[in-house]
Short mmCIF file of N, CA and C in Angstrom, two decimals:
data_model
loop_
_atom_site.label_atom_id
_atom_site.label_comp_id
_atom_site.label_asym_id
_atom_site.label_seq_id
_atom_site.Cartn_x
_atom_site.Cartn_y
_atom_site.Cartn_z
N MET U 242 0.79 -1.19 -0.01
CA MET U 242 0.00 0.03 -0.01
C MET U 242 0.87 1.26 -0.02
N LEU U 243 1.89 1.31 0.79
CA LEU U 243 2.69 2.48 0.75
C LEU U 243 3.58 2.70 -0.56
N ASP U 244 3.63 1.64 -1.24
CA ASP U 244 4.41 1.79 -2.53
C ASP U 244 3.71 2.70 -3.46
N ARG U 245 2.33 2.85 -3.32
CA ARG U 245 1.60 3.81 -4.28
C ARG U 245 1.79 5.25 -3.72
N LEU U 246 2.11 5.47 -2.53
CA LEU U 246 2.43 6.86 -2.13
C LEU U 246 3.70 7.47 -2.88
N LEU U 247 3.62 8.77 -2.93
CA LEU U 247 4.81 9.44 -3.49
C LEU U 247 4.98 10.79 -2.73
N PRO U 248 5.73 10.78 -1.73
CA PRO U 248 5.98 12.02 -0.93
C PRO U 248 6.62 13.11 -1.75
N PRO U 249 6.46 14.34 -1.35
CA PRO U 249 7.17 15.42 -2.04
C PRO U 249 8.73 15.28 -1.95
N PRO U 250 9.37 15.71 -3.10
CA PRO U 250 10.96 15.64 -2.95
C PRO U 250 11.50 16.50 -1.96
N SER U 251 10.77 17.56 -1.45
CA SER U 251 11.27 18.39 -0.44
C SER U 251 11.09 17.92 0.96
N LEU U 252 10.57 16.57 1.09
CA LEU U 252 10.38 16.08 2.43
C LEU U 252 11.75 15.95 3.18
N GLN U 253 11.76 16.49 4.35
CA GLN U 253 13.06 16.48 5.07
C GLN U 253 13.08 15.49 6.20
N GLU U 254 11.86 15.01 6.76
CA GLU U 254 11.89 14.10 7.82
C GLU U 254 10.84 12.92 7.46
N LEU U 255 11.21 11.70 7.79
CA LEU U 255 10.33 10.61 7.54
C LEU U 255 10.38 9.63 8.65
N TYR U 256 9.19 9.31 9.23
CA TYR U 256 9.04 8.36 10.32
C TYR U 256 8.25 7.31 9.73
N LEU U 257 8.81 6.07 9.77
CA LEU U 257 8.11 4.84 9.27
C LEU U 257 8.07 3.91 10.47
N ARG U 258 6.80 3.73 11.07
CA ARG U 258 6.55 2.85 12.22
C ARG U 258 5.61 1.74 11.77
N ARG U 259 6.07 0.53 12.40
CA ARG U 259 5.18 -0.72 12.27
C ARG U 259 4.91 -1.03 10.80
N TYR U 260 5.92 -0.88 10.00
CA TYR U 260 5.90 -1.27 8.62
C TYR U 260 6.05 -2.73 8.50
N ARG U 261 5.19 -3.55 8.18
CA ARG U 261 5.12 -5.04 8.29
C ARG U 261 5.59 -5.68 6.93
N HIS U 262 6.54 -5.10 6.26
CA HIS U 262 7.14 -5.73 5.01
C HIS U 262 8.55 -5.83 5.20
N GLU U 263 9.23 -6.80 4.46
CA GLU U 263 10.69 -6.93 4.54
C GLU U 263 11.52 -6.00 3.79
N ILE U 264 10.95 -5.31 2.86
CA ILE U 264 11.64 -4.34 2.01
C ILE U 264 10.96 -2.97 2.18
N LEU U 265 11.77 -1.92 2.19
CA LEU U 265 11.27 -0.51 2.20
C LEU U 265 10.37 -0.26 1.00
N PRO U 266 9.51 0.71 1.12
CA PRO U 266 8.81 1.18 -0.05
C PRO U 266 9.80 1.59 -1.19
N LYS U 267 9.38 1.41 -2.42
CA LYS U 267 10.22 1.77 -3.54
C LYS U 267 10.60 3.17 -3.62
N TRP U 268 9.80 4.16 -3.13
CA TRP U 268 10.12 5.51 -3.25
C TRP U 268 11.18 5.97 -2.23
N ILE U 269 11.46 5.16 -1.32
CA ILE U 269 12.58 5.51 -0.37
C ILE U 269 13.88 5.33 -1.13
N ASN U 270 14.29 6.27 -1.91
CA ASN U 270 15.48 6.29 -2.63
C ASN U 270 15.89 7.76 -2.90
N LEU U 271 17.14 7.98 -3.36
CA LEU U 271 17.70 9.33 -3.55
C LEU U 271 16.91 10.13 -4.62
N LYS U 272 16.43 9.33 -5.62
CA LYS U 272 15.68 10.10 -6.69
C LYS U 272 14.42 10.72 -6.11
N HIS U 273 13.69 10.09 -5.28
CA HIS U 273 12.41 10.62 -4.78
C HIS U 273 12.49 11.40 -3.56
N LEU U 274 13.57 11.25 -2.76
CA LEU U 274 13.72 11.87 -1.50
C LEU U 274 15.07 12.65 -1.38
N SER U 275 15.41 13.39 -2.31
CA SER U 275 16.68 14.08 -2.42
C SER U 275 17.00 15.04 -1.28
N SER U 276 15.92 15.49 -0.46
CA SER U 276 16.09 16.44 0.55
C SER U 276 16.03 15.88 1.94
N LEU U 277 15.90 14.47 2.06
CA LEU U 277 15.64 13.95 3.24
C LEU U 277 16.84 14.05 4.17
N GLN U 278 16.57 14.55 5.46
CA GLN U 278 17.75 14.81 6.38
C GLN U 278 17.57 13.88 7.56
N TYR U 279 16.30 13.44 7.79
CA TYR U 279 16.20 12.48 8.97
C TYR U 279 15.16 11.35 8.67
N LEU U 280 15.74 10.19 9.01
CA LEU U 280 15.00 8.92 8.70
C LEU U 280 14.73 8.13 10.05
N CYS U 281 13.60 7.79 10.36
CA CYS U 281 13.31 6.87 11.53
C CYS U 281 12.61 5.64 11.09
N LEU U 282 13.12 4.55 11.43
CA LEU U 282 12.41 3.20 11.16
C LEU U 282 12.29 2.57 12.45
N GLU U 283 11.02 2.36 12.78
CA GLU U 283 10.75 1.87 14.20
C GLU U 283 9.72 0.63 14.18
N ASP U 284 9.96 -0.31 15.03
CA ASP U 284 9.12 -1.42 15.24
C ASP U 284 8.51 -2.07 13.98
N GLY U 285 9.45 -2.51 13.08
CA GLY U 285 9.01 -2.99 11.73
C GLY U 285 9.67 -4.42 11.49
N ASP U 286 9.34 -4.87 10.30
CA ASP U 286 9.80 -6.20 9.91
C ASP U 286 10.78 -6.09 8.73
N ILE U 287 11.30 -4.87 8.48
CA ILE U 287 12.25 -4.66 7.48
C ILE U 287 13.52 -5.47 7.64
N SER U 288 13.91 -6.30 6.63
CA SER U 288 15.14 -6.97 6.81
C SER U 288 16.25 -6.45 5.75
N ASN U 289 15.76 -5.88 4.70
CA ASN U 289 16.62 -5.40 3.64
C ASN U 289 16.63 -3.87 3.74
N PHE U 290 17.70 -3.29 3.99
CA PHE U 290 17.87 -1.80 4.09
C PHE U 290 18.67 -1.28 2.97
N GLU U 291 18.05 -1.38 1.87
CA GLU U 291 18.64 -0.76 0.62
C GLU U 291 17.86 0.42 0.37
N ILE U 292 18.29 1.55 0.78
CA ILE U 292 17.61 2.88 0.62
C ILE U 292 17.69 3.54 -0.73
N SER U 293 18.42 2.78 -1.58
CA SER U 293 18.48 3.32 -3.04
C SER U 293 18.21 2.25 -4.01
N SER U 294 17.16 2.35 -4.73
CA SER U 294 16.84 1.37 -5.70
C SER U 294 17.69 1.59 -6.92
N GLU U 295 18.00 2.73 -7.31
CA GLU U 295 18.97 2.94 -8.47
C GLU U 295 20.43 2.86 -8.08
N SER U 296 20.90 3.80 -7.46
CA SER U 296 22.28 3.82 -6.85
C SER U 296 22.34 4.86 -5.81
N ASP U 297 23.47 4.84 -5.05
CA ASP U 297 23.65 5.83 -3.93
C ASP U 297 23.91 7.19 -4.47
N GLN U 298 24.29 7.33 -5.73
CA GLN U 298 24.39 8.59 -6.31
C GLN U 298 23.58 8.65 -7.56
N ASP U 299 23.02 9.91 -7.78
CA ASP U 299 22.18 10.02 -9.01
C ASP U 299 23.16 10.47 -10.14
N SER U 300 22.65 10.80 -11.22
CA SER U 300 23.48 11.04 -12.40
C SER U 300 24.26 12.36 -12.25
N ASN U 301 23.90 13.32 -11.31
CA ASN U 301 24.56 14.45 -11.13
C ASN U 301 25.64 14.35 -9.93
N GLY U 302 25.74 13.20 -9.41
CA GLY U 302 26.70 12.95 -8.35
C GLY U 302 26.24 13.29 -7.06
N THR U 303 24.98 13.63 -6.98
CA THR U 303 24.33 13.96 -5.67
C THR U 303 24.18 12.73 -4.74
N THR U 304 24.40 12.86 -3.48
CA THR U 304 24.34 11.79 -2.49
C THR U 304 23.27 12.12 -1.41
N TRP U 305 23.00 11.21 -0.62
CA TRP U 305 22.05 11.42 0.47
C TRP U 305 22.48 12.56 1.41
N VAL U 306 21.53 13.37 1.89
CA VAL U 306 21.85 14.40 2.80
C VAL U 306 21.36 14.02 4.25
N ILE U 307 21.11 12.73 4.44
CA ILE U 307 20.60 12.34 5.78
C ILE U 307 21.57 12.56 6.80
N GLU U 308 21.29 13.33 7.81
CA GLU U 308 22.18 13.67 8.95
C GLU U 308 21.73 12.90 10.17
N GLY U 309 20.52 12.51 10.38
CA GLY U 309 20.10 11.75 11.54
C GLY U 309 19.39 10.48 11.07
N LEU U 310 19.59 9.48 11.93
CA LEU U 310 19.00 8.14 11.62
C LEU U 310 18.53 7.49 12.89
N CYS U 311 17.40 6.99 12.90
CA CYS U 311 16.92 6.27 14.01
C CYS U 311 16.45 4.86 13.61
N LEU U 312 16.98 3.89 14.24
CA LEU U 312 16.68 2.42 13.94
C LEU U 312 16.24 1.74 15.33
N LYS U 313 14.99 1.60 15.53
CA LYS U 313 14.61 1.04 16.88
C LYS U 313 13.59 -0.20 16.56
N PHE U 314 13.81 -1.23 17.38
CA PHE U 314 13.01 -2.36 17.39
C PHE U 314 12.77 -3.07 16.01
N MET U 315 13.92 -3.19 15.34
CA MET U 315 14.03 -3.87 14.03
C MET U 315 14.90 -5.13 14.11
N PRO U 316 14.28 -6.14 14.75
CA PRO U 316 15.03 -7.32 14.93
C PRO U 316 15.43 -8.15 13.65
N ASN U 317 14.68 -7.93 12.56
CA ASN U 317 15.02 -8.64 11.28
C ASN U 317 15.98 -7.85 10.37
N LEU U 318 16.32 -6.61 10.73
CA LEU U 318 17.06 -5.84 9.91
C LEU U 318 18.52 -6.39 9.75
N ILE U 319 18.99 -6.51 8.53
CA ILE U 319 20.36 -6.93 8.30
C ILE U 319 21.09 -5.77 7.70
N LEU U 320 22.04 -5.28 8.35
CA LEU U 320 22.66 -4.09 7.89
C LEU U 320 24.16 -4.07 8.35
N ASP U 321 25.09 -3.53 7.54
CA ASP U 321 26.42 -3.37 7.87
C ASP U 321 26.74 -1.86 8.18
N TRP U 322 27.07 -1.64 9.35
CA TRP U 322 27.33 -0.26 9.78
C TRP U 322 28.31 0.47 8.83
N ASN U 323 29.35 -0.18 8.42
CA ASN U 323 30.38 0.43 7.53
C ASN U 323 29.74 0.89 6.23
N VAL U 324 28.97 -0.02 5.71
CA VAL U 324 28.29 0.25 4.45
C VAL U 324 27.37 1.46 4.62
N LEU U 325 26.59 1.45 5.65
CA LEU U 325 25.64 2.56 6.01
C LEU U 325 26.34 3.89 5.97
N LEU U 326 27.54 3.95 6.67
CA LEU U 326 28.21 5.19 6.79
C LEU U 326 28.85 5.67 5.40
N LYS U 327 29.11 4.71 4.56
CA LYS U 327 29.68 5.01 3.27
C LYS U 327 28.42 5.59 2.41
N ASP U 328 27.24 5.03 2.51
CA ASP U 328 26.18 5.42 1.78
C ASP U 328 25.55 6.79 2.22
N MET U 329 25.72 7.02 3.51
CA MET U 329 25.22 8.23 4.12
C MET U 329 26.48 8.98 4.69
N SER U 330 27.24 9.54 3.91
CA SER U 330 28.44 10.09 4.29
C SER U 330 28.39 11.36 5.26
N ILE U 331 27.30 11.92 5.25
CA ILE U 331 27.19 13.20 6.15
C ILE U 331 26.38 12.82 7.36
N LEU U 332 26.10 11.57 7.68
CA LEU U 332 25.33 11.21 8.84
C LEU U 332 26.06 11.66 10.09
N ARG U 333 25.36 12.32 10.97
CA ARG U 333 26.02 12.92 12.18
C ARG U 333 25.51 12.28 13.37
N TYR U 334 24.33 11.70 13.37
CA TYR U 334 23.70 11.20 14.68
C TYR U 334 22.84 10.02 14.31
N SER U 335 22.95 8.98 15.21
CA SER U 335 22.10 7.84 14.98
C SER U 335 21.73 7.25 16.35
N GLU U 336 20.44 6.79 16.43
CA GLU U 336 19.97 6.15 17.65
C GLU U 336 19.66 4.67 17.12
N VAL U 337 20.14 3.71 17.90
CA VAL U 337 19.88 2.34 17.56
C VAL U 337 19.56 1.50 18.73
N SER U 338 18.44 0.69 18.61
CA SER U 338 17.99 -0.10 19.62
C SER U 338 17.22 -1.37 19.09
N ARG U 339 17.70 -2.45 19.58
CA ARG U 339 17.15 -3.85 19.25
C ARG U 339 17.28 -4.11 17.76
N CYS U 340 18.43 -3.91 17.22
CA CYS U 340 18.75 -4.21 15.84
C CYS U 340 19.87 -5.26 15.97
N PHE U 341 19.48 -6.42 16.21
CA PHE U 341 20.56 -7.41 16.59
C PHE U 341 21.30 -8.02 15.50
N ASN U 342 21.09 -7.66 14.18
CA ASN U 342 21.67 -8.12 13.05
C ASN U 342 22.62 -7.05 12.40
N LEU U 343 22.96 -6.09 13.18
CA LEU U 343 23.75 -4.97 12.77
C LEU U 343 25.24 -5.39 12.76
N LYS U 344 25.83 -5.45 11.63
CA LYS U 344 27.25 -5.94 11.51
C LYS U 344 28.19 -4.70 11.72
N ASN U 345 29.39 -4.86 12.22
CA ASN U 345 30.38 -3.84 12.47
C ASN U 345 29.95 -2.69 13.22
N SER U 346 29.03 -3.02 14.16
CA SER U 346 28.55 -1.96 15.03
C SER U 346 29.52 -1.31 15.98
N PRO U 347 29.58 -0.10 16.08
CA PRO U 347 30.56 0.63 17.01
C PRO U 347 30.10 0.57 18.46
N PHE U 348 28.90 -0.06 18.75
CA PHE U 348 28.39 -0.02 20.04
C PHE U 348 27.83 -1.36 20.34
N PRO U 349 27.54 -1.71 21.63
CA PRO U 349 26.93 -3.05 21.90
C PRO U 349 25.54 -3.09 21.42
N LEU U 350 25.12 -4.22 20.91
CA LEU U 350 23.78 -4.42 20.45
C LEU U 350 22.63 -4.88 21.42
N ASP U 351 23.07 -5.11 22.65
CA ASP U 351 22.21 -5.54 23.64
C ASP U 351 21.43 -4.47 24.46
N LYS U 352 21.85 -3.24 24.13
CA LYS U 352 21.05 -2.09 24.88
C LYS U 352 21.01 -0.86 23.84
N PRO U 353 20.07 0.09 24.13
CA PRO U 353 19.96 1.18 23.27
C PRO U 353 21.25 2.00 23.22
N ALA U 354 21.55 2.54 22.08
CA ALA U 354 22.84 3.31 21.86
C ALA U 354 22.59 4.56 21.02
N VAL U 355 23.49 5.52 21.21
CA VAL U 355 23.48 6.75 20.43
C VAL U 355 24.85 6.94 19.87
N TRP U 356 24.92 7.13 18.71
CA TRP U 356 26.15 7.31 17.97
C TRP U 356 26.27 8.80 17.37
N LYS U 357 27.32 9.51 17.60
CA LYS U 357 27.58 10.75 17.10
C LYS U 357 28.91 10.80 16.28
N LYS U 358 28.85 11.37 15.14
CA LYS U 358 30.10 11.48 14.32
C LYS U 358 31.04 12.32 15.03
N ASN U 359 32.35 11.98 15.06
CA ASN U 359 33.37 12.81 15.57
C ASN U 359 33.54 14.11 14.75
N GLN U 360 33.46 15.18 15.37
CA GLN U 360 33.70 16.46 14.66
C GLN U 360 35.10 16.95 14.83
N ASP U 361 35.92 16.71 13.76
CA ASP U 361 37.29 17.11 13.90
C ASP U 361 37.54 18.50 13.55
#
């Protein structure tokens, strides 16, 4: 059902709670959400976290502008933290809780955590 929606490209924050599908809606990609700065996925069944159906860069070399990310109660989510940081190169803040399949996590997976990018 959510695949039929098409939010405005100017959308800056997206909260997706209790989404009971394994794959994110098709429109959650750089082409459709080029201004997205904050993404929250909470209490869902998503296992595949590919937020770009085309590629992580569009034809103009534009990349995600997501600065904040919240992943809570996503026990099926399979994700590599290093790949996430590569895909979201300007990510500055993340909250993670109950995402037990997170690989290369910089924090323990058994309790809620907050990650902040080092500001050099």
